[in-house]
Amino acid sequence: AELLHGRRQMYRVADLSRMMYDDMLSTAEVVRKWYGNDEEDAEQDRESEADDAPLVKRGRSDEQDEDRLVPTFDYEVLAAKWTDAENLEALRQRFASSGLTGANSE
Amino acid sequence: MAADATAPLKFTGSKFLVQRLVLATLTGKAVRISHIRAASHRSPGLAPHEVSILRLLESLTNGSQIEFSYTGTTVLYKPGLITGSAAGHGASGGVIRHELPADCTRGASYFIIPVCLLAPFSKAQVNVLFTGPGVITSATETGDVSVDTVRTAILPLFKSFGIELNIELRILKRSNPGRDGKGGGGEVQLVFGHQVRLPKTIHLLHAGRVKRIRGVAYSTGVAGANNARLIEAARGVLNELVPDVYIYSDVSSAPFVPTQDKTNPRAKRKTGLGFGLSLVAETTTNTLYSADTASPPSGGETPEDLGKKCAYQLLEAIETGGCISHVSAFPMLSLMAMGSEDVGRITVGKEVLGSEPVIQLARDLRMFGMSGWGMREEEDGDEDGVVVSVVGRGVGNVGRKIA
C-alpha cells in the first residue's frame, strides 16, 4: 500500500493538462513524465503491473526519426502480446459481433 | 495581409516542419523556422522533401514568400492566400503538376496529407498530380503511411466535418521505395473539390466497436503471390476477431524512371520494387484505425512476416482506442481548431494524446493563436480515453473571407 501511495499515479489527465502548455518542458519530457518514468524505479514499477503491459513497445529509436506517422514498434514484443490468449480476449470487447452472444454488440 | 505587419512566429528545429507550415498557411501567419539540422555536418538545412513541400505550398497559394538562408538552416515563410488549382497560378488545365525529386525519401502521403488539410479552405478546387522520380506510393521506412491508407483512412475523416463531395485520390502508378529508400516512380492524383467556409463542429465521443476490416495488398514489380501471402498471414491473425475481413490485392509492374546517366540520356531503369499491406479497421461509429507495412528496400523480409506485423500493428491501434489514431491526430485536431467558434469534443486514447507529436501540436496551435485544449477523463469509463475539447477559432477560411 505504501508503494502505491508513494508513487504518483500514471496517466492522470490533470497532470497532462498542466504540463501540456508548460514550455519549460520539452515534449519528450512531458511524455516521459506523464508515463511516470521520471522516477528512477520506474522500470520496477512497470514490471509490477505487467499484466496489462502498458507501454512495452514504444521504442522511440533515435532523434533522427522525423515526423513519423506510423509509430515504430518492437514487433517481437507485439507478436508475443497478440498471440497471448488473454490479451486477445481483452480486445474482443472492442469488436462487434465477436461477443459471446453477439447480442451486446451495438 | 494583416499578419505582414507583425513579426513572424519563431520556431526551431526540423521536426514538425510540415505541421507548422500548414498551420501557418491556414492562419495566414508568417513563420521563421531556424536551426534546421544546424548540428548536422553531413546534411545541414532543409532536406529535399522539405524543399519540395515548400514549393508545393507556393504553387497552391498566391503571394507566398519563401526565403531560405544561405545554408538552408533557416526558412522564412509568409503564406499567401490558398488558391488551389485556380487557373494562372502554376496550374495548367486545372491541374498542378508537382514533381518530386529523385532523392526524396518520404512517401507521397507526406505531401498529400498537408494538401488535404489546406484544400477545404482553398478558393478553387485542388487538383494536384504528384509525379516525377520521387513518388513513393507505398509505406516507407521513414514512417509514412501508404497512399491507400490516405485514401481509405484519412480522406473519409473529412466527412464528419461536412467535407465529403468530389474528393478523390487516384493511384495512377504504384511504386515502393527505390534503392536506399530513395525515390520511386509512382503517380498519384489528388482531387479535392469540396471547399467549405468552416468545417462543422464535431462531437465524437464513442469509438464504437470494430465491425469490419478492409485492406489493400500491393505488389509492384514482384510476383502477385506475395499479395496472397500477405493477405493469408494478416487474415490468420485477424479472422479470429472479426469475420468481416476483406483485403484487396493489387499487382502492378514496376515503374520505369530515367536514369540520371549523362552518357545515355534515354536510358531507363525499373525502380520501386516491393510489396506492402495497408489495413483499415472500421467501427460501428465510423472511427477508423489503420496500419501499414511495406517491404524494406534492403529486402529480406517475407510477406508472411509483414502481413503479421501489419495485423499486430492494427490490433495495437485498436487497443489504443479513442476516435483518432496516431495517423489521424494531426488532420482531425487541426480541423477542429479551424472550425467555427464552438466547442468540439473528441475522445482520444491516452497513448495518442500522450505522444510527442500531439503535445507539440497542442503547443503549436496555441502559438498560432488557437485556444488551448480542455481535457477530462472519459466518464463512462471502460475505455481509458480522454475527452479533448477544442474550441474552434473560425480562422480556417482566411483565404475565402478576403478573396
Coordinates of C-alpha atoms in Angstrom, one line a residue:
Chain A
A1 CA 0.0 0.0 0.0
E2 CA 2.8 2.3 0.8
L3 CA 4.3 1.7 -2.5
L4 CA 1.1 2.6 -4.2
H5 CA 0.6 5.8 -2.4
G6 CA 4.1 7.0 -2.5
R7 CA 4.2 7.0 -6.3
R8 CA 2.4 9.4 -8.5
Q9 CA -0.3 7.8 -10.4
M10 CA 0.4 7.3 -14.1
Y11 CA -1.7 8.7 -16.8
R12 CA -3.5 11.3 -14.9
V13 CA -5.2 13.7 -17.1
A14 CA -4.9 16.6 -14.8
D15 CA -1.1 16.2 -14.9
L16 CA -1.1 16.3 -18.6
S17 CA -3.2 19.3 -18.9
R18 CA -0.9 21.1 -16.5
M19 CA 2.2 20.1 -18.4
M20 CA 1.0 20.4 -21.9
Y21 CA 1.4 24.1 -22.1
D22 CA 4.4 24.3 -19.8
D23 CA 7.0 25.5 -22.2
M24 CA 9.9 24.8 -19.8
L25 CA 9.4 21.1 -20.5
S26 CA 10.2 19.6 -23.9
T27 CA 7.6 17.4 -25.4
A28 CA 9.8 14.4 -24.8
E29 CA 9.9 15.2 -21.1
V30 CA 6.2 15.7 -20.9
V31 CA 5.7 12.3 -22.4
R32 CA 8.2 10.7 -20.1
K33 CA 6.8 12.3 -17.0
W34 CA 3.2 11.5 -17.9
Y35 CA 4.1 7.9 -18.2
G36 CA 5.7 8.2 -14.8
N37 CA 9.1 7.3 -16.0
D38 CA 10.8 10.3 -14.3
E39 CA 11.3 8.3 -11.2
E40 CA 14.3 6.0 -11.2
D41 CA 12.5 2.9 -10.2
A42 CA 10.0 3.3 -13.0
E43 CA 11.3 0.1 -14.6
Q44 CA 10.4 -1.8 -11.5
D45 CA 7.2 -0.1 -11.3
R46 CA 6.3 -1.2 -14.7
E47 CA 7.1 -4.8 -14.2
S48 CA 4.9 -5.0 -11.2
E49 CA 1.9 -4.2 -13.3
A50 CA 3.0 -6.1 -16.3
D51 CA -0.4 -7.8 -16.6
D52 CA -1.7 -5.1 -18.9
A53 CA 1.7 -4.2 -20.1
P54 CA 1.1 -0.6 -20.7
L55 CA 3.9 0.6 -22.8
V56 CA 6.4 -2.0 -23.6
K57 CA 6.6 -1.3 -27.2
R58 CA 7.1 2.3 -27.8
G59 CA 10.7 2.0 -28.7
R60 CA 11.3 5.6 -29.9
S61 CA 14.5 4.8 -31.6
D62 CA 16.5 7.9 -32.3
E63 CA 16.3 11.6 -32.8
Q64 CA 16.8 11.4 -36.5
D65 CA 13.3 9.9 -36.9
E66 CA 11.3 12.8 -38.0
D67 CA 7.6 13.3 -38.2
R68 CA 6.7 9.6 -38.4
L69 CA 3.1 8.8 -38.8
V70 CA 3.5 5.1 -38.3
P71 CA 4.9 4.6 -34.9
T72 CA 7.9 2.3 -34.6
F73 CA 7.1 -0.9 -32.8
D74 CA 9.2 -3.7 -31.5
Y75 CA 7.4 -6.4 -33.4
E76 CA 8.7 -9.3 -31.4
V77 CA 7.0 -7.9 -28.3
L78 CA 3.9 -7.2 -30.3
A79 CA 3.8 -10.7 -31.7
A80 CA 4.2 -12.1 -28.2
K81 CA 1.5 -9.8 -26.9
W82 CA -1.1 -10.6 -29.6
T83 CA -0.6 -14.3 -29.6
D84 CA -1.4 -14.3 -25.9
A85 CA -4.9 -15.5 -25.5
E86 CA -5.6 -13.2 -22.5
N87 CA -4.8 -10.1 -24.4
L88 CA -6.9 -11.2 -27.3
E89 CA -9.8 -11.9 -25.1
A90 CA -9.4 -8.4 -23.6
L91 CA -9.5 -6.9 -27.0
R92 CA -12.5 -8.9 -28.1
Q93 CA -14.9 -6.4 -26.5
R94 CA -13.7 -3.8 -28.9
F95 CA -15.1 -5.8 -31.7
A96 CA -18.7 -6.0 -32.8
S97 CA -20.2 -9.4 -33.3
S98 CA -17.4 -11.3 -31.6
G99 CA -19.0 -11.2 -28.1
L100 CA -20.2 -14.4 -26.6
T101 CA -23.7 -14.0 -27.8
G102 CA -23.4 -11.2 -30.2
A103 CA -26.4 -9.6 -28.5
N104 CA -24.3 -6.9 -26.8
S105 CA -22.9 -5.5 -30.0
E106 CA -24.1 -2.0 -30.6
Chain B
M1 CA -2.4 40.9 -45.1
A2 CA -2.7 41.9 -41.6
A3 CA -0.1 39.4 -40.5
D4 CA 2.6 41.1 -42.5
A5 CA 2.8 43.9 -40.0
T6 CA 3.6 41.6 -37.1
A7 CA 6.8 39.7 -36.6
P8 CA 6.8 36.2 -37.8
L9 CA 6.3 33.4 -35.3
K10 CA 9.6 31.8 -34.4
F11 CA 10.2 28.0 -34.4
T12 CA 13.3 26.0 -34.2
G13 CA 14.3 22.6 -35.4
S14 CA 13.4 20.4 -38.3
K15 CA 10.8 18.4 -36.5
F16 CA 7.1 19.1 -37.1
L17 CA 8.0 21.3 -40.1
V18 CA 5.0 20.3 -42.1
Q19 CA 2.6 20.8 -39.3
R20 CA 3.9 24.3 -38.8
L21 CA 3.9 25.2 -42.4
V22 CA 0.3 24.0 -42.7
L23 CA -0.9 25.9 -39.7
A24 CA 0.9 29.0 -40.9
T25 CA -0.8 28.8 -44.2
L26 CA -4.2 28.2 -42.7
T27 CA -3.9 31.0 -40.2
G28 CA -2.1 33.3 -42.6
K29 CA 0.7 34.0 -40.2
A30 CA 4.3 34.2 -41.2
V31 CA 6.8 31.8 -39.6
R32 CA 10.5 31.8 -39.3
I33 CA 11.9 28.3 -38.7
S34 CA 15.6 28.3 -37.7
H35 CA 18.1 25.7 -36.7
I36 CA 17.0 23.2 -39.2
R37 CA 19.5 20.4 -38.8
A38 CA 22.1 23.0 -37.9
A39 CA 24.0 20.4 -35.9
S40 CA 24.3 18.0 -38.8
H41 CA 27.6 18.1 -40.6
R42 CA 26.7 15.9 -43.5
S43 CA 23.3 17.4 -44.5
P44 CA 22.6 20.6 -42.7
G45 CA 19.5 22.5 -43.6
L46 CA 16.3 21.5 -45.4
A47 CA 16.1 18.0 -46.9
P48 CA 14.9 17.6 -50.5
H49 CA 11.4 16.6 -49.5
E50 CA 11.1 19.6 -47.2
V51 CA 12.1 22.0 -50.0
S52 CA 9.7 20.2 -52.2
I53 CA 6.8 20.7 -49.9
L54 CA 7.6 24.4 -49.6
R55 CA 7.4 24.6 -53.4
L56 CA 4.1 22.7 -53.3
L57 CA 2.7 25.2 -50.8
E58 CA 3.9 28.0 -53.0
S59 CA 2.1 26.7 -56.0
L60 CA -1.1 26.1 -54.0
T61 CA -1.1 29.6 -52.7
N62 CA -1.0 33.0 -54.3
G63 CA 1.5 35.5 -52.9
S64 CA 3.5 33.3 -50.6
Q65 CA 7.0 34.4 -49.9
I66 CA 9.7 31.9 -49.0
E67 CA 13.2 32.9 -48.1
F68 CA 15.9 30.5 -47.4
S69 CA 19.1 31.4 -45.6
Y70 CA 22.4 30.7 -47.3
T71 CA 22.9 27.3 -45.6
G72 CA 19.2 26.4 -45.7
T73 CA 19.0 26.1 -41.9
T74 CA 16.6 28.9 -41.6
V75 CA 13.5 29.5 -43.6
L76 CA 11.1 32.4 -43.6
Y77 CA 7.6 31.6 -44.9
K78 CA 5.0 34.2 -45.4
P79 CA 1.9 32.4 -46.6
G80 CA -0.4 33.9 -49.2
L81 CA -4.0 33.0 -50.0
I82 CA -4.9 29.4 -50.6
T83 CA -6.0 29.5 -54.2
G84 CA -5.8 25.8 -55.0
S85 CA -5.6 24.9 -58.6
A86 CA -7.1 28.1 -60.0
A87 CA -6.0 28.9 -63.5
G88 CA -3.0 31.0 -63.9
H89 CA -1.2 30.1 -60.7
G90 CA 1.1 27.4 -61.8
A91 CA -1.8 25.1 -62.8
S92 CA -2.2 24.1 -66.3
G93 CA -5.6 22.8 -67.3
G94 CA -6.7 23.0 -63.7
V95 CA -4.1 20.5 -62.5
I96 CA -1.0 21.4 -60.6
R97 CA 1.8 19.0 -61.6
H98 CA 4.2 18.6 -58.7
E99 CA 7.4 16.7 -59.4
L100 CA 9.1 15.1 -56.5
P101 CA 12.9 14.9 -56.6
A102 CA 14.6 11.6 -57.1
D103 CA 16.3 11.7 -53.8
C104 CA 13.1 12.0 -51.9
T105 CA 12.9 9.6 -49.0
R106 CA 9.4 10.3 -47.9
G107 CA 6.3 8.6 -49.2
A108 CA 3.7 10.5 -51.2
S109 CA 1.4 10.7 -48.2
Y110 CA 3.9 13.1 -46.6
F111 CA 2.8 15.6 -49.3
I112 CA -0.8 14.6 -49.7
I113 CA -1.9 14.9 -46.1
P114 CA -0.9 18.6 -45.8
V115 CA -2.6 19.4 -49.1
C116 CA -5.8 17.7 -47.9
L117 CA -5.7 20.0 -44.9
L118 CA -5.4 23.1 -46.9
A119 CA -7.8 22.1 -49.6
P120 CA -11.1 22.6 -47.8
F121 CA -10.2 26.2 -47.3
S122 CA -9.0 26.9 -50.8
K123 CA -10.6 29.3 -53.2
A124 CA -10.9 26.9 -56.1
Q125 CA -10.8 23.2 -56.1
V126 CA -7.5 21.5 -55.6
N127 CA -6.2 19.1 -58.2
V128 CA -2.6 18.0 -57.8
L129 CA -0.8 15.4 -59.7
F130 CA 2.2 14.0 -57.9
T131 CA 4.7 12.7 -60.4
G132 CA 8.4 12.5 -61.1
P133 CA 11.1 10.2 -60.0
G134 CA 10.4 10.6 -56.3
V135 CA 6.9 9.5 -55.8
I136 CA 6.6 6.5 -53.4
T137 CA 3.1 5.3 -53.0
S138 CA 3.8 2.6 -50.5
A139 CA 4.5 2.9 -46.8
T140 CA 8.1 3.8 -46.2
E141 CA 10.8 3.1 -43.7
T142 CA 10.7 6.8 -42.7
G143 CA 7.3 6.3 -41.2
D144 CA 4.9 7.5 -43.9
V145 CA 1.7 5.7 -44.5
S146 CA 0.8 4.4 -47.9
V147 CA -1.4 6.3 -50.2
D148 CA -4.0 3.5 -49.8
T149 CA -4.2 4.4 -46.2
V150 CA -4.7 8.1 -47.0
R151 CA -7.5 7.1 -49.4
T152 CA -9.3 4.7 -47.1
A153 CA -8.5 6.0 -43.6
I154 CA -7.7 9.7 -43.8
L155 CA -10.0 11.1 -46.6
P156 CA -13.1 9.6 -45.0
L157 CA -12.3 11.5 -41.8
F158 CA -13.3 14.8 -43.6
K159 CA -16.8 13.5 -43.9
S160 CA -17.5 14.2 -40.2
F161 CA -16.5 17.8 -40.8
G162 CA -19.1 18.1 -43.6
I163 CA -16.4 17.8 -46.3
E164 CA -17.3 14.9 -48.4
L165 CA -18.1 15.7 -52.0
N166 CA -15.9 15.3 -55.0
I167 CA -12.8 14.1 -53.1
E168 CA -10.8 11.5 -54.8
L169 CA -7.3 10.1 -54.6
R170 CA -6.3 8.3 -57.8
I171 CA -3.4 6.0 -57.7
L172 CA -2.2 6.0 -61.3
K173 CA 1.0 4.2 -60.8
R174 CA 2.3 2.4 -57.8
S175 CA 5.8 2.4 -56.5
N176 CA 7.7 1.1 -53.5
P177 CA 10.8 2.9 -52.3
G178 CA 13.7 2.5 -54.7
R179 CA 17.3 1.7 -53.8
D180 CA 18.4 3.0 -50.4
G181 CA 14.8 4.0 -49.8
K182 CA 15.1 6.9 -52.2
G183 CA 12.8 7.7 -55.0
G184 CA 10.1 5.7 -56.7
G185 CA 8.3 6.2 -59.9
G186 CA 4.7 6.4 -58.9
E187 CA 2.0 8.7 -59.9
V188 CA -0.9 9.9 -57.7
Q189 CA -3.6 12.4 -58.3
L190 CA -5.5 14.2 -55.6
V191 CA -8.7 15.8 -56.5
F192 CA -10.3 17.8 -53.6
G193 CA -13.3 19.6 -54.8
H194 CA -15.3 20.3 -51.7
Q195 CA -14.5 23.7 -50.3
V196 CA -16.2 25.0 -47.2
R197 CA -16.4 28.2 -45.2
L198 CA -15.9 26.5 -41.9
P199 CA -15.7 22.8 -41.0
K200 CA -18.5 21.6 -38.9
T201 CA -18.1 21.2 -35.2
I202 CA -17.8 17.6 -34.3
H203 CA -18.6 15.6 -31.2
L204 CA -17.1 12.2 -31.5
L205 CA -17.3 10.6 -28.1
H206 CA -17.8 6.9 -28.8
A207 CA -15.2 5.0 -30.7
G208 CA -17.6 2.1 -31.1
R209 CA -16.7 -1.5 -31.9
V210 CA -14.8 -2.7 -34.9
K211 CA -17.2 -4.2 -37.4
R212 CA -15.1 -4.7 -40.4
I213 CA -11.6 -4.7 -41.7
R214 CA -10.6 -3.7 -45.2
G215 CA -7.2 -3.6 -46.7
V216 CA -5.1 -3.3 -49.8
A217 CA -2.1 -5.5 -50.5
Y218 CA 0.1 -4.3 -53.3
S219 CA 3.0 -5.8 -55.2
T220 CA 4.9 -3.7 -57.6
G221 CA 7.3 -5.4 -60.0
V222 CA 7.2 -8.6 -58.0
A223 CA 5.0 -11.7 -58.2
G224 CA 1.4 -11.4 -57.2
A225 CA 1.8 -14.4 -55.0
N226 CA 3.3 -12.0 -52.5
N227 CA -0.1 -10.4 -52.1
A228 CA -1.7 -13.7 -51.4
R229 CA 0.9 -14.5 -48.8
L230 CA 0.5 -11.1 -47.1
I231 CA -3.3 -11.5 -47.0
E232 CA -3.1 -15.0 -45.7
A233 CA -0.8 -14.0 -42.8
A234 CA -2.9 -11.0 -41.9
R235 CA -6.1 -12.9 -42.0
G236 CA -4.6 -15.6 -39.8
V237 CA -4.3 -13.0 -37.1
L238 CA -7.5 -11.0 -37.7
N239 CA -10.1 -13.6 -38.6
E240 CA -10.3 -14.8 -35.1
L241 CA -11.6 -11.4 -34.0
V242 CA -13.6 -10.1 -37.0
P243 CA -15.3 -12.3 -39.5
D244 CA -15.6 -9.5 -42.0
V245 CA -12.1 -9.1 -43.3
Y246 CA -11.6 -8.2 -46.9
I247 CA -8.3 -7.4 -48.4
Y248 CA -7.9 -6.3 -52.0
S249 CA -4.9 -7.4 -54.0
D250 CA -3.3 -5.1 -56.5
V251 CA -0.5 -6.3 -58.6
S252 CA 1.3 -3.9 -60.9
S253 CA 4.6 -3.7 -62.8
A254 CA 7.4 -1.6 -61.6
P255 CA 7.6 1.9 -63.0
F256 CA 10.3 2.9 -65.4
V257 CA 12.2 6.0 -64.5
P258 CA 15.0 7.7 -66.5
T259 CA 18.5 7.0 -65.1
Q260 CA 20.5 10.1 -64.4
D261 CA 23.1 8.9 -66.8
K262 CA 24.8 11.6 -68.9
T263 CA 26.3 9.2 -71.4
N264 CA 23.0 7.6 -72.2
P265 CA 20.2 10.1 -71.6
R266 CA 17.4 7.8 -72.9
A267 CA 18.3 5.0 -70.5
K268 CA 15.6 4.0 -68.1
R269 CA 15.6 1.5 -65.3
K270 CA 13.0 -0.1 -63.2
T271 CA 12.7 1.1 -59.7
G272 CA 10.5 0.8 -56.7
L273 CA 10.0 -3.0 -56.5
G274 CA 8.4 -4.4 -53.4
F275 CA 5.2 -5.2 -51.7
G276 CA 3.2 -4.0 -48.8
L277 CA 0.0 -4.0 -46.9
S278 CA -2.4 -1.4 -45.7
L279 CA -5.2 -2.3 -43.3
V280 CA -8.1 -0.2 -42.0
A281 CA -10.5 -1.2 -39.3
E282 CA -13.8 0.5 -39.3
T283 CA -16.0 0.7 -36.2
T284 CA -19.7 1.0 -35.7
T285 CA -19.4 4.7 -35.3
N286 CA -17.1 5.1 -38.3
T287 CA -13.9 5.6 -36.5
L288 CA -11.0 4.3 -38.5
Y289 CA -7.8 2.7 -37.3
S290 CA -5.1 1.9 -39.8
A291 CA -1.9 0.0 -40.1
D292 CA 0.8 -0.1 -42.7
T293 CA 3.8 -2.1 -43.5
A294 CA 5.9 -2.4 -46.6
S295 CA 8.9 -4.4 -47.6
P296 CA 12.1 -2.6 -46.7
P297 CA 14.2 -1.5 -49.7
S298 CA 17.0 -3.7 -48.5
G299 CA 14.8 -6.7 -48.8
G300 CA 15.0 -9.8 -46.6
E301 CA 11.5 -9.8 -45.1
T302 CA 9.0 -12.4 -46.1
P303 CA 5.4 -11.4 -46.9
E304 CA 4.2 -13.6 -44.0
D305 CA 6.2 -11.6 -41.5
L306 CA 5.0 -8.3 -42.9
G307 CA 1.4 -9.4 -43.0
K308 CA 1.5 -10.5 -39.4
K309 CA 3.3 -7.3 -38.4
C310 CA 0.6 -5.2 -40.1
A311 CA -2.1 -7.1 -38.3
Y312 CA -0.4 -6.7 -35.0
Q313 CA 0.0 -3.0 -35.6
L314 CA -3.7 -2.8 -36.4
L315 CA -4.6 -4.6 -33.2
E316 CA -2.4 -2.2 -31.3
A317 CA -4.1 0.8 -32.8
I318 CA -7.5 -0.7 -32.0
E319 CA -6.4 -1.3 -28.4
T320 CA -5.3 2.3 -28.0
G321 CA -8.8 3.3 -28.6
G322 CA -10.3 6.7 -28.9
C323 CA -11.8 8.3 -32.0
I324 CA -8.4 9.1 -33.6
S325 CA -5.2 7.3 -34.1
H326 CA -1.6 8.4 -34.3
V327 CA -2.1 8.7 -38.1
S328 CA -5.2 10.8 -38.0
A329 CA -4.5 13.0 -35.0
F330 CA -2.9 15.9 -36.9
P331 CA -5.6 16.3 -39.5
M332 CA -8.5 15.8 -37.1
L333 CA -7.3 18.1 -34.3
S334 CA -6.2 20.8 -36.7
L335 CA -9.5 20.8 -38.5
M336 CA -11.3 21.0 -35.1
A337 CA -9.3 24.0 -34.2
M338 CA -10.1 25.7 -37.5
G339 CA -13.8 25.1 -37.0
S340 CA -16.5 27.6 -36.0
E341 CA -16.3 29.2 -32.6
D342 CA -17.9 26.4 -30.8
V343 CA -16.6 23.6 -28.6
G344 CA -15.9 20.4 -30.4
R345 CA -15.2 17.3 -28.5
I346 CA -13.4 14.2 -29.3
T347 CA -12.2 11.1 -27.4
V348 CA -8.6 10.4 -27.7
G349 CA -6.7 7.4 -26.5
K350 CA -4.2 8.2 -23.8
E351 CA -1.4 6.8 -25.8
V352 CA -2.2 9.0 -28.7
L353 CA -2.7 12.1 -26.6
G354 CA 0.5 11.5 -24.6
S355 CA 2.6 11.2 -27.7
E356 CA 5.1 13.9 -28.7
P357 CA 3.5 14.9 -32.0
V358 CA 0.2 15.5 -30.4
I359 CA 1.6 17.5 -27.5
Q360 CA 3.6 19.5 -29.9
L361 CA 0.5 20.1 -32.0
A362 CA -1.3 21.5 -29.0
R363 CA 1.6 23.9 -28.4
D364 CA 1.9 24.9 -32.0
L365 CA -1.8 25.5 -32.2
R366 CA -1.6 27.8 -29.3
M367 CA 1.4 29.6 -30.9
F368 CA -0.7 30.3 -33.9
G369 CA -3.4 31.9 -31.7
M370 CA -5.7 28.9 -31.2
S371 CA -7.2 28.2 -27.9
G372 CA -5.9 25.6 -25.5
W373 CA -7.4 22.2 -25.3
G374 CA -9.6 21.2 -22.4
M375 CA -9.2 17.7 -21.2
R376 CA -11.2 15.5 -19.0
E377 CA -11.4 11.8 -18.2
E378 CA -13.9 9.9 -20.1
E379 CA -16.9 9.3 -17.9
D380 CA -18.5 6.1 -18.9
G381 CA -15.2 4.5 -18.3
D382 CA -14.4 1.1 -19.5
E383 CA -12.3 2.5 -22.2
D384 CA -9.5 4.7 -21.0
G385 CA -9.9 7.7 -23.2
V386 CA -9.6 11.4 -22.6
V387 CA -12.2 13.7 -23.9
V388 CA -10.4 16.6 -25.5
S389 CA -12.5 19.7 -26.1
V390 CA -11.2 22.1 -28.8
V391 CA -12.7 25.5 -29.3
G392 CA -12.6 26.5 -32.9
R393 CA -11.3 29.9 -33.9
G394 CA -13.1 30.2 -37.2
V395 CA -10.0 31.3 -38.9
G396 CA -9.7 28.4 -41.3
N397 CA -11.2 30.4 -44.1
V398 CA -8.8 33.3 -44.2
G399 CA -8.4 32.9 -47.9
R400 CA -12.0 32.8 -48.7
K401 CA -13.0 35.6 -46.5
I402 CA -10.7 38.1 -48.1
A403 CA -10.8 36.9 -51.6

